[in-house]
Tab-separated table of C-alpha atoms and ligand atoms in Angstrom:
chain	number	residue	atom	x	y	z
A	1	UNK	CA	-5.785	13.204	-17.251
A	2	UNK	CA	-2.945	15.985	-17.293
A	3	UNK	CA	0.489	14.474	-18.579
A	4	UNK	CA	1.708	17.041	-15.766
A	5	UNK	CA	0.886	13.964	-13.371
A	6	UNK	CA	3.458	11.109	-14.491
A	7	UNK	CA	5.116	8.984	-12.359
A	8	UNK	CA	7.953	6.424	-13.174
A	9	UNK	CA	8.764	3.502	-10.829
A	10	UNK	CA	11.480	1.385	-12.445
A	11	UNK	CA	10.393	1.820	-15.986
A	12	UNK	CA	6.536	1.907	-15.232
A	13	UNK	CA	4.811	5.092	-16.194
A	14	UNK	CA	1.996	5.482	-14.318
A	15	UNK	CA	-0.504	8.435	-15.465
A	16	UNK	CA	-1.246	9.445	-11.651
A	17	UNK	CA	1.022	8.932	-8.298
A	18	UNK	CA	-2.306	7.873	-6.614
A	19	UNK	CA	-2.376	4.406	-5.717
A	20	UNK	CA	-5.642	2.367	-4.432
A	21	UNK	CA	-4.091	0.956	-1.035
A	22	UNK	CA	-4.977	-2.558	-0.575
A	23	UNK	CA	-7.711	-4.149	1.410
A	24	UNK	CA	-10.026	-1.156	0.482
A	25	UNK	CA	-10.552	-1.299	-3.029
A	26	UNK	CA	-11.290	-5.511	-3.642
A	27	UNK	CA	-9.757	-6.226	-6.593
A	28	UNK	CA	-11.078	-2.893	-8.299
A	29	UNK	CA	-13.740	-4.643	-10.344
A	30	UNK	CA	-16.236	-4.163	-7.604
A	31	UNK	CA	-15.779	-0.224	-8.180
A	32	UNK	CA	-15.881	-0.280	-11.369
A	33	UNK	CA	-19.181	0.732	-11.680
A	34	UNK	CA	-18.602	4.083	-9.416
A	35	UNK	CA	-15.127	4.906	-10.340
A	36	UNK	CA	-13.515	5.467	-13.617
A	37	UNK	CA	-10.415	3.316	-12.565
A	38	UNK	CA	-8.322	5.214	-14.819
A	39	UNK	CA	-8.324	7.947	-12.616
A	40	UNK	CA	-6.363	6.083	-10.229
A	41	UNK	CA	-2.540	5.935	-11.548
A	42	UNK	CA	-2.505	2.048	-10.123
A	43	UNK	CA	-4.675	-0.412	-7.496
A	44	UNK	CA	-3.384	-2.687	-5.261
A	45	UNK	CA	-5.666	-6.075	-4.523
A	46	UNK	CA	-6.616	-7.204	-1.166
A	47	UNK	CA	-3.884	-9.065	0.166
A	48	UNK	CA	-4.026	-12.959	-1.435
A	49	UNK	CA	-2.590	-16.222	0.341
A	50	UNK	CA	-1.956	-19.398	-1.070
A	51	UNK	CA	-5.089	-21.274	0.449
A	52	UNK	CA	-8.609	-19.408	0.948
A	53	UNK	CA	-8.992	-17.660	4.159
A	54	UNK	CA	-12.103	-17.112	5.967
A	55	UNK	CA	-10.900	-13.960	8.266
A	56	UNK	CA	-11.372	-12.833	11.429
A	57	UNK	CA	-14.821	-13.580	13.045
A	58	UNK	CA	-17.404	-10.071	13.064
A	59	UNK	CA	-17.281	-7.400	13.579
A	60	UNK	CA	-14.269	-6.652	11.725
A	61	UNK	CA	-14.493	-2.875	11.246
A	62	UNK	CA	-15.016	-0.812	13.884
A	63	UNK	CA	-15.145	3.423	13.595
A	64	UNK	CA	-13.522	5.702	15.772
A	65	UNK	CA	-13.163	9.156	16.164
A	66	UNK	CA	-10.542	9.985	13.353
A	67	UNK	CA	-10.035	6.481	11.917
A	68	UNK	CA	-11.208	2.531	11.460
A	69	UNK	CA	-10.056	-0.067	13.360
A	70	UNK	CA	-10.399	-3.429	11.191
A	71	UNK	CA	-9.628	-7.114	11.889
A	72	UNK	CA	-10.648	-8.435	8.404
A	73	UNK	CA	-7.702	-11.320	8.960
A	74	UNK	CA	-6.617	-11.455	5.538
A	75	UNK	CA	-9.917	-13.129	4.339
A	76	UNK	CA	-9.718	-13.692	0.658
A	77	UNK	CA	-10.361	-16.422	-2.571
A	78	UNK	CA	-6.748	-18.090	-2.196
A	79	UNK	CA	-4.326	-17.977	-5.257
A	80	UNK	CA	-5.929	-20.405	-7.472
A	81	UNK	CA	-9.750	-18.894	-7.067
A	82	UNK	CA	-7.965	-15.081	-7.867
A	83	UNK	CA	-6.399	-15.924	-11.289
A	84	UNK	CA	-8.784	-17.932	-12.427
A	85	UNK	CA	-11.584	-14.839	-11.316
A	86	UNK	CA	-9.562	-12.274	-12.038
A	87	UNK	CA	-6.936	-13.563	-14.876
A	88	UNK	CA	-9.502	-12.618	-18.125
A	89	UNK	CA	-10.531	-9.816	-16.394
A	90	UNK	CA	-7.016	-7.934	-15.937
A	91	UNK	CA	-6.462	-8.657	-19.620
A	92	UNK	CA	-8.112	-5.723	-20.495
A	93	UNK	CA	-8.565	-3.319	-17.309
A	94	UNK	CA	-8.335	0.294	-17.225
A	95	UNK	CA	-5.700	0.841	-14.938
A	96	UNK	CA	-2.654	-1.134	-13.919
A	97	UNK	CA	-2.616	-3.766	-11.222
A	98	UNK	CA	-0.273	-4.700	-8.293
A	99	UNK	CA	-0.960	-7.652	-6.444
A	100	UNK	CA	-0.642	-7.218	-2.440
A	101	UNK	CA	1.074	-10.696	-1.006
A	102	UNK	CA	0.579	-12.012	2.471
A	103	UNK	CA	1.947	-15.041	2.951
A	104	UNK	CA	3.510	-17.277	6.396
A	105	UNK	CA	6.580	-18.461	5.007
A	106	UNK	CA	9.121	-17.684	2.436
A	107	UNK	CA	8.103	-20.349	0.160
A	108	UNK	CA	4.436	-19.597	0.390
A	109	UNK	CA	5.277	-16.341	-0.738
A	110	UNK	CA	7.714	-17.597	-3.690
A	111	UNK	CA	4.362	-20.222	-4.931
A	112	UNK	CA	2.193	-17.526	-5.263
A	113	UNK	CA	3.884	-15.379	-7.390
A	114	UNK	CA	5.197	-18.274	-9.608
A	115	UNK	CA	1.701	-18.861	-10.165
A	116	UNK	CA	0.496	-14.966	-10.405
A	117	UNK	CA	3.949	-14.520	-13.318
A	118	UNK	CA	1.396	-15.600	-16.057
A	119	UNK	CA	-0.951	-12.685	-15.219
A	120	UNK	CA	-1.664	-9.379	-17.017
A	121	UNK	CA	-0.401	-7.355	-13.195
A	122	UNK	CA	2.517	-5.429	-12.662
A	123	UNK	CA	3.631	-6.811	-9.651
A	124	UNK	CA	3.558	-7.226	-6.519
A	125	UNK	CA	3.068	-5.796	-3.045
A	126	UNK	CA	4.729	-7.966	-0.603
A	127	UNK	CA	2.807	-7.276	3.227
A	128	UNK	CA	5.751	-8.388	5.381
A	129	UNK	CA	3.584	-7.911	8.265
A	130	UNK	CA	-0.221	-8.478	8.415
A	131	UNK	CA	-1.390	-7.000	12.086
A	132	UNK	CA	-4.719	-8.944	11.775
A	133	UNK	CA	-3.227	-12.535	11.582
A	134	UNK	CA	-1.249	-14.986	14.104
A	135	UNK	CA	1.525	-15.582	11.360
A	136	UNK	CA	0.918	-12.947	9.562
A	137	UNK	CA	4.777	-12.878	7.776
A	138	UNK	CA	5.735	-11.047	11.339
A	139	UNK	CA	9.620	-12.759	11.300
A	140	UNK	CA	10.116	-10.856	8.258
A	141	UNK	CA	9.331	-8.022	9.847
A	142	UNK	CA	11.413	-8.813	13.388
A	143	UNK	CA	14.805	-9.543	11.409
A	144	UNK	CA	16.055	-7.168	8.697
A	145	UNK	CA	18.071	-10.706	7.315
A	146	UNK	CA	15.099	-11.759	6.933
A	147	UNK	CA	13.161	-9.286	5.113
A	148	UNK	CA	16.878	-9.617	2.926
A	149	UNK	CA	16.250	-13.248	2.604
A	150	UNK	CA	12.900	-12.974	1.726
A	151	UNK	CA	13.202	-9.937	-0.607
A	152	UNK	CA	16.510	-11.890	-2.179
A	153	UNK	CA	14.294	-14.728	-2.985
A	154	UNK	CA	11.353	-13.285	-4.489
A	155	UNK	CA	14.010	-10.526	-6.714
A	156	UNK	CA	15.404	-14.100	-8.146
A	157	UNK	CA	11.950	-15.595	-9.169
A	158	UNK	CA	10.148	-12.352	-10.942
A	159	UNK	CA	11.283	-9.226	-13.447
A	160	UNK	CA	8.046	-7.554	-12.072
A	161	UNK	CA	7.994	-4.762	-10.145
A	162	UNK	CA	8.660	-5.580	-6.458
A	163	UNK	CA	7.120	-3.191	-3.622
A	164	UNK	CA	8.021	-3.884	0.007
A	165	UNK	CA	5.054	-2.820	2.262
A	166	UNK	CA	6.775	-2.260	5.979
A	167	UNK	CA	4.737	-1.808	8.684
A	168	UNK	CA	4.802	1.005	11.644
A	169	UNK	CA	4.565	-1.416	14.500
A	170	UNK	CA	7.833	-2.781	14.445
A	171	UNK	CA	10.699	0.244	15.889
A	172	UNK	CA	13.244	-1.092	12.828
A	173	UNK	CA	12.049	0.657	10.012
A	174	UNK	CA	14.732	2.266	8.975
A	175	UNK	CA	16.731	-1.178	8.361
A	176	UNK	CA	13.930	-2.918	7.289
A	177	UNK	CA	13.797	-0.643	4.364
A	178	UNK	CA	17.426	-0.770	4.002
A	179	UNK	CA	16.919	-4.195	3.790
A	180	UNK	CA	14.995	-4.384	1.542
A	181	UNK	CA	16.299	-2.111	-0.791
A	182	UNK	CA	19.489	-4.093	-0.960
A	183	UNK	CA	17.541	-7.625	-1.489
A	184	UNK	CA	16.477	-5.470	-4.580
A	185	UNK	CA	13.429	-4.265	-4.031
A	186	UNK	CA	11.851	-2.030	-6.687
A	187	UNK	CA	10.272	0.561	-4.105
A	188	UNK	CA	9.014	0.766	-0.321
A	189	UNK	CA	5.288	1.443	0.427
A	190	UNK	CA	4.542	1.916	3.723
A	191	UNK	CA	2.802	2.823	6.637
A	192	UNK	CA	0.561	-0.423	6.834
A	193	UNK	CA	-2.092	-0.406	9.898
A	194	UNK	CA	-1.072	0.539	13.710
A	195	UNK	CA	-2.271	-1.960	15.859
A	196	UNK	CA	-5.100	-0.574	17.748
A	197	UNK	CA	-7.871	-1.345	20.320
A	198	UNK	CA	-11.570	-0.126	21.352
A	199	UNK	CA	-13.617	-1.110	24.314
A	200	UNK	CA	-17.166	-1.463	24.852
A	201	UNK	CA	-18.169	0.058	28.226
A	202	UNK	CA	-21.375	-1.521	28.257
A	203	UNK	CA	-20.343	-5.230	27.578
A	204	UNK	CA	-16.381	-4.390	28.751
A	205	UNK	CA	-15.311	-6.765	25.875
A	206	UNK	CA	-13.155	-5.734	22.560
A	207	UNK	CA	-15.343	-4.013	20.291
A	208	UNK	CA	-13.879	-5.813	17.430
A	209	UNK	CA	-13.995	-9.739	17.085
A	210	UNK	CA	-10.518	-9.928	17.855
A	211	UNK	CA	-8.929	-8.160	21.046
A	212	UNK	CA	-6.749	-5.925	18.366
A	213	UNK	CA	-7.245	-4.653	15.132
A	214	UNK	CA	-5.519	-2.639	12.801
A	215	UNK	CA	-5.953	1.210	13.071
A	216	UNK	CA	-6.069	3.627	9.611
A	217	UNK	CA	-7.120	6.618	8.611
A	218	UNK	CA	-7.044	10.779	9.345
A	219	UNK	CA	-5.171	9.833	12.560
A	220	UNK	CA	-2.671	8.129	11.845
A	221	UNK	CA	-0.918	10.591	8.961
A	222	UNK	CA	1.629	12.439	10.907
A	223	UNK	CA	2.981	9.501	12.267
A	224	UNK	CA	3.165	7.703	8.799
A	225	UNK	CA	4.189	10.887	7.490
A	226	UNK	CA	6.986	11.123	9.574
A	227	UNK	CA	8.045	7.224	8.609
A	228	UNK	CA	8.054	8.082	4.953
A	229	UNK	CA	10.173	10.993	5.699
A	230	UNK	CA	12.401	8.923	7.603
A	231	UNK	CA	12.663	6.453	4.840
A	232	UNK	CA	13.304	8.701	1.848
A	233	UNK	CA	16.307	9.697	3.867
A	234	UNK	CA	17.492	6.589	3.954
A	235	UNK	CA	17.420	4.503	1.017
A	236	UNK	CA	17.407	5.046	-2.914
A	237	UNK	CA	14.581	3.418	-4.071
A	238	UNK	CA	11.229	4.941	-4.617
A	239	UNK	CA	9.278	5.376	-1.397
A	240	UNK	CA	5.158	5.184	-1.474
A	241	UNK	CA	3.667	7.124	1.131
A	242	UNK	CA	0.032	5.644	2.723
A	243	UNK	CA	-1.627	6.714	5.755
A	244	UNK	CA	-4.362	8.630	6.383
A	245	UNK	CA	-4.770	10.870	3.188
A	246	UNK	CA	-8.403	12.135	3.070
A	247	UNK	CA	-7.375	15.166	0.984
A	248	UNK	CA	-5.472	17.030	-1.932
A	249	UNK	CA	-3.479	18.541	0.234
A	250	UNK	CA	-2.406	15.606	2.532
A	251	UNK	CA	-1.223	13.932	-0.989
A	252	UNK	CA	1.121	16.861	-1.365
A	253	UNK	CA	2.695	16.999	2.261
A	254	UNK	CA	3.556	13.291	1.533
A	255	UNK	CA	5.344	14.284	-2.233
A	256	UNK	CA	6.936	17.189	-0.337
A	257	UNK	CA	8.735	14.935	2.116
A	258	UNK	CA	9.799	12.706	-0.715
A	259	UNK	CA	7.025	10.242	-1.366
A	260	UNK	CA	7.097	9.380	-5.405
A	261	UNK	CA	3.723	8.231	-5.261
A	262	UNK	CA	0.722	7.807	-2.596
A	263	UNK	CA	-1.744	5.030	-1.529
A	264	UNK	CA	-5.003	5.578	-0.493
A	265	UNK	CA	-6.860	3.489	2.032
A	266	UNK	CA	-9.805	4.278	4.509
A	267	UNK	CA	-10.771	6.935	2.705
A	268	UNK	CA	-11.757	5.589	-0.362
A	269	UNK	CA	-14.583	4.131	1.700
A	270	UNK	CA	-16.306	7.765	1.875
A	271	UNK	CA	-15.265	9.271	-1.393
A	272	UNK	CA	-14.791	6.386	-3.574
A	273	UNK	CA	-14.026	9.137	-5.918
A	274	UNK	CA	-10.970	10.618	-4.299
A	275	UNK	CA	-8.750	9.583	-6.314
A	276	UNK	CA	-10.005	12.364	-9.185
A	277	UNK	CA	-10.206	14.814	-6.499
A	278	UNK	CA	-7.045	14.129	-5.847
A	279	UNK	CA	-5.543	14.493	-8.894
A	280	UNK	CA	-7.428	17.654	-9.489
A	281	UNK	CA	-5.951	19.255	-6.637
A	282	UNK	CA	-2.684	18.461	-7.403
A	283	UNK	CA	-2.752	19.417	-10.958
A	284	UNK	CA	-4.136	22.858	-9.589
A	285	UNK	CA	-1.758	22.913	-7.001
A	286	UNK	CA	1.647	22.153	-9.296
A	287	UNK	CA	0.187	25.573	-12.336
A	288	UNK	CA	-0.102	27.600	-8.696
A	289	UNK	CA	3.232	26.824	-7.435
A	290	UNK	CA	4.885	27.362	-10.800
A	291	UNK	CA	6.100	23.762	-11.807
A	292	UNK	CA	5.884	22.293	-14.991
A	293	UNK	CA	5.079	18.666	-13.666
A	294	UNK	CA	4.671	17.273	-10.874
A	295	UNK	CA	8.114	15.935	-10.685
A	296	UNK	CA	9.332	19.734	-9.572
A	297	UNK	CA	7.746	19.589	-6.123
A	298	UNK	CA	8.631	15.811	-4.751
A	299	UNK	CA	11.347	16.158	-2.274
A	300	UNK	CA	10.856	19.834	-2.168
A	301	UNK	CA	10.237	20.207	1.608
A	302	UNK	CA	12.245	22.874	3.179
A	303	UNK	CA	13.231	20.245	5.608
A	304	UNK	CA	17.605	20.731	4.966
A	305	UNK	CA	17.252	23.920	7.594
A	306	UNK	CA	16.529	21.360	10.953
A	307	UNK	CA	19.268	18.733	9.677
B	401	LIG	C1	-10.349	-2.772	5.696
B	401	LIG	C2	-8.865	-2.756	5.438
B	401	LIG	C3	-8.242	-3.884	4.896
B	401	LIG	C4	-6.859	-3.872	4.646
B	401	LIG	N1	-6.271	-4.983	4.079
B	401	LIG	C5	-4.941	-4.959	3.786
B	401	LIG	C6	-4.313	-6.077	3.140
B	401	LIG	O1	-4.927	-7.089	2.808
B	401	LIG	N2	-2.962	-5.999	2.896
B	401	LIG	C7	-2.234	-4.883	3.229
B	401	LIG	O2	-1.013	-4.858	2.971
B	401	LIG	N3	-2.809	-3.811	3.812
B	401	LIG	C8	-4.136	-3.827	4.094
B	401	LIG	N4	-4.728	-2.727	4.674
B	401	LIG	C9	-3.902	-1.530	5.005
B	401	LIG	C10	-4.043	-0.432	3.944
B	401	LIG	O3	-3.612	-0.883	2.674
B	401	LIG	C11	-3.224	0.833	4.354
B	401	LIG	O4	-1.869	0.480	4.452
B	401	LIG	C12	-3.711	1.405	5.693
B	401	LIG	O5	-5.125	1.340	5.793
B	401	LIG	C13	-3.247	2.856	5.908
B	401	LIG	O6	-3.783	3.711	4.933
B	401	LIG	P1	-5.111	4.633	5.181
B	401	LIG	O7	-4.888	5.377	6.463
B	401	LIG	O8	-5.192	5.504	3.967
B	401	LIG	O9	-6.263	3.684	5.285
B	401	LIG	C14	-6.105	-2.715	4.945
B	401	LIG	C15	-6.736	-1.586	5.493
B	401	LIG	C16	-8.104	-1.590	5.741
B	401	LIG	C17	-8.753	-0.353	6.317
């Protein structure tokens, strides 16, 4: 891959700003025979809790019109099953690895990632608010001194990198991310899902297992878009824009606004290889637009005039 595509977060180089977003990419082995990882500058696992979780009962993906709605429920191996699985394995992986975090309480949160340290990742992802479960970390999400708290906690137990993933159904954002940037947070990532419905006219029940899901895709950029443009205004720290990128070009409008780097979700399910498409766009798009890397068109947005 083109040097021209280097990203730093902290002091992590990573060789692409295009993230696999969690919850669509497993744990990155299961694509490994379809996707050179490589081509993806970092993946993020599916969200792990302490205990095994069964998820939401089926069906837990539903499509709509320009997006998914899913209600997976956090369903994954619990801590202990996901090192020992996945420990060996990250030893030697082709890209880097951050793990996403859901947890219920602050403590949960803090024995997971004292028990993740000894892994070959690069940190962590912490989902202060899963949509698809009951507890699903939402007080962190209600309370900026909270998120504070929480973020305070988790800054004193790991030299990792720490991402904060906020999500868009809470109106705070804005202090949230201020929040967490002064807990000492490495970096923001957000949009995660908008909580979303769909109704079967025939049976006039939810057509997901649970009455709401969470909604991603096409859809849902220029509302995420707008939250990441919102956010680079207001804090320091590296923000991560996600939502909705299908395309090249949606990557860029997210750099434009200010995004260092991009996750991609939903997407990923019908072009597993978008990350490489992707990055071929952009490296295009940078030699067309004159830059030298791909650091000379973040933040560019002619946005100033409407300020
Ligand atoms: C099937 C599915 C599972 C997801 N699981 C998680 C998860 O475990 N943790 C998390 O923080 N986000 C999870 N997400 C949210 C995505 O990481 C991402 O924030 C969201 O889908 C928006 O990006 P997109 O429009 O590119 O899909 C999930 C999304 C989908 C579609």
């Amino acid at each position: 891959m083109s040097e021209k595509l280097k990203v730093k977060i902290k002091d992590i180089e990573f060789a692409s700003p295009v993230i696999a977003a969690s919850g669509t990419f497993g744990f990155g082995v299961e694509y490994s025979d379809i996707v050179n990882l490589d081509d993806f500058g970092a993946i993020v696992t599916k969200g792990i809790s302490l205990l095994p979780r069964e998820g939401n009962p089926p069906p837990r993906i539903v499509e709509t019109p320009c997006g998914l709605i899913n209600s997976i429920g956090l369903a994954n191996p619990g801590t202990d099953a996901f090192i020992e699985t996945y420990k060996d394995i990250y030893e030697n992986f082709p890209t880097k690895v951050i793990v996403n975090i859901g947890a219920e309480t602050g403590e949960e949160f803090l024995t997971i990632i004292e028990k993740i340290e000894k892994m070959n990742v690069i940190g962590y992802e912490i989902n202060i608010s899963c949509p698809n479960v009951e507890k699903g970390g939402m007080m962190f999400s209600e309370d900026p001194n909270q998120t504070y708290s929480l973020i305070r906690h988790i800054r004193n137990s790991t030299n990792k990198l720490i991402i904060t993933k906020l999500s868009p159904n809470f109106c705070n954002i804005k202090e949230l991310a201020k929040a967490s940037e002064e807990a000492g947070s490495d970096a923001i990532s957000l949009v995660n899902t908008f909580l979303g419905m769909s109704v079967d006219i025939e049976t006039g029940d939810s057509r997901i297992g649970k009455l709401f899901g969470g909604f991603s895709g096409p859809a849902i950029k220029p509302m995420a878009l707008k939250m990441v443009y919102d956010t680079v205004r207001t804090v320091k720290i590296p923000v991560i824009g996600i939502g909705g990128i299908n395309s090249g070009s949606d990557a860029v409008e997210y750099l434009l606004v200010g995004a260092q780097m991009v996750q991609v979700g939903s997407a990923i399910f019908k072009n597993p290889q978008i990350a490489f498409d992707i990055n071929n766009f952009l490296e295009k798009y940078i030699e067309r637009k004159g830059f030298s890397n791909i650091k000379g068109i973040i933040g560019t947005f002619k946005g100033s005039r409407y300020e």
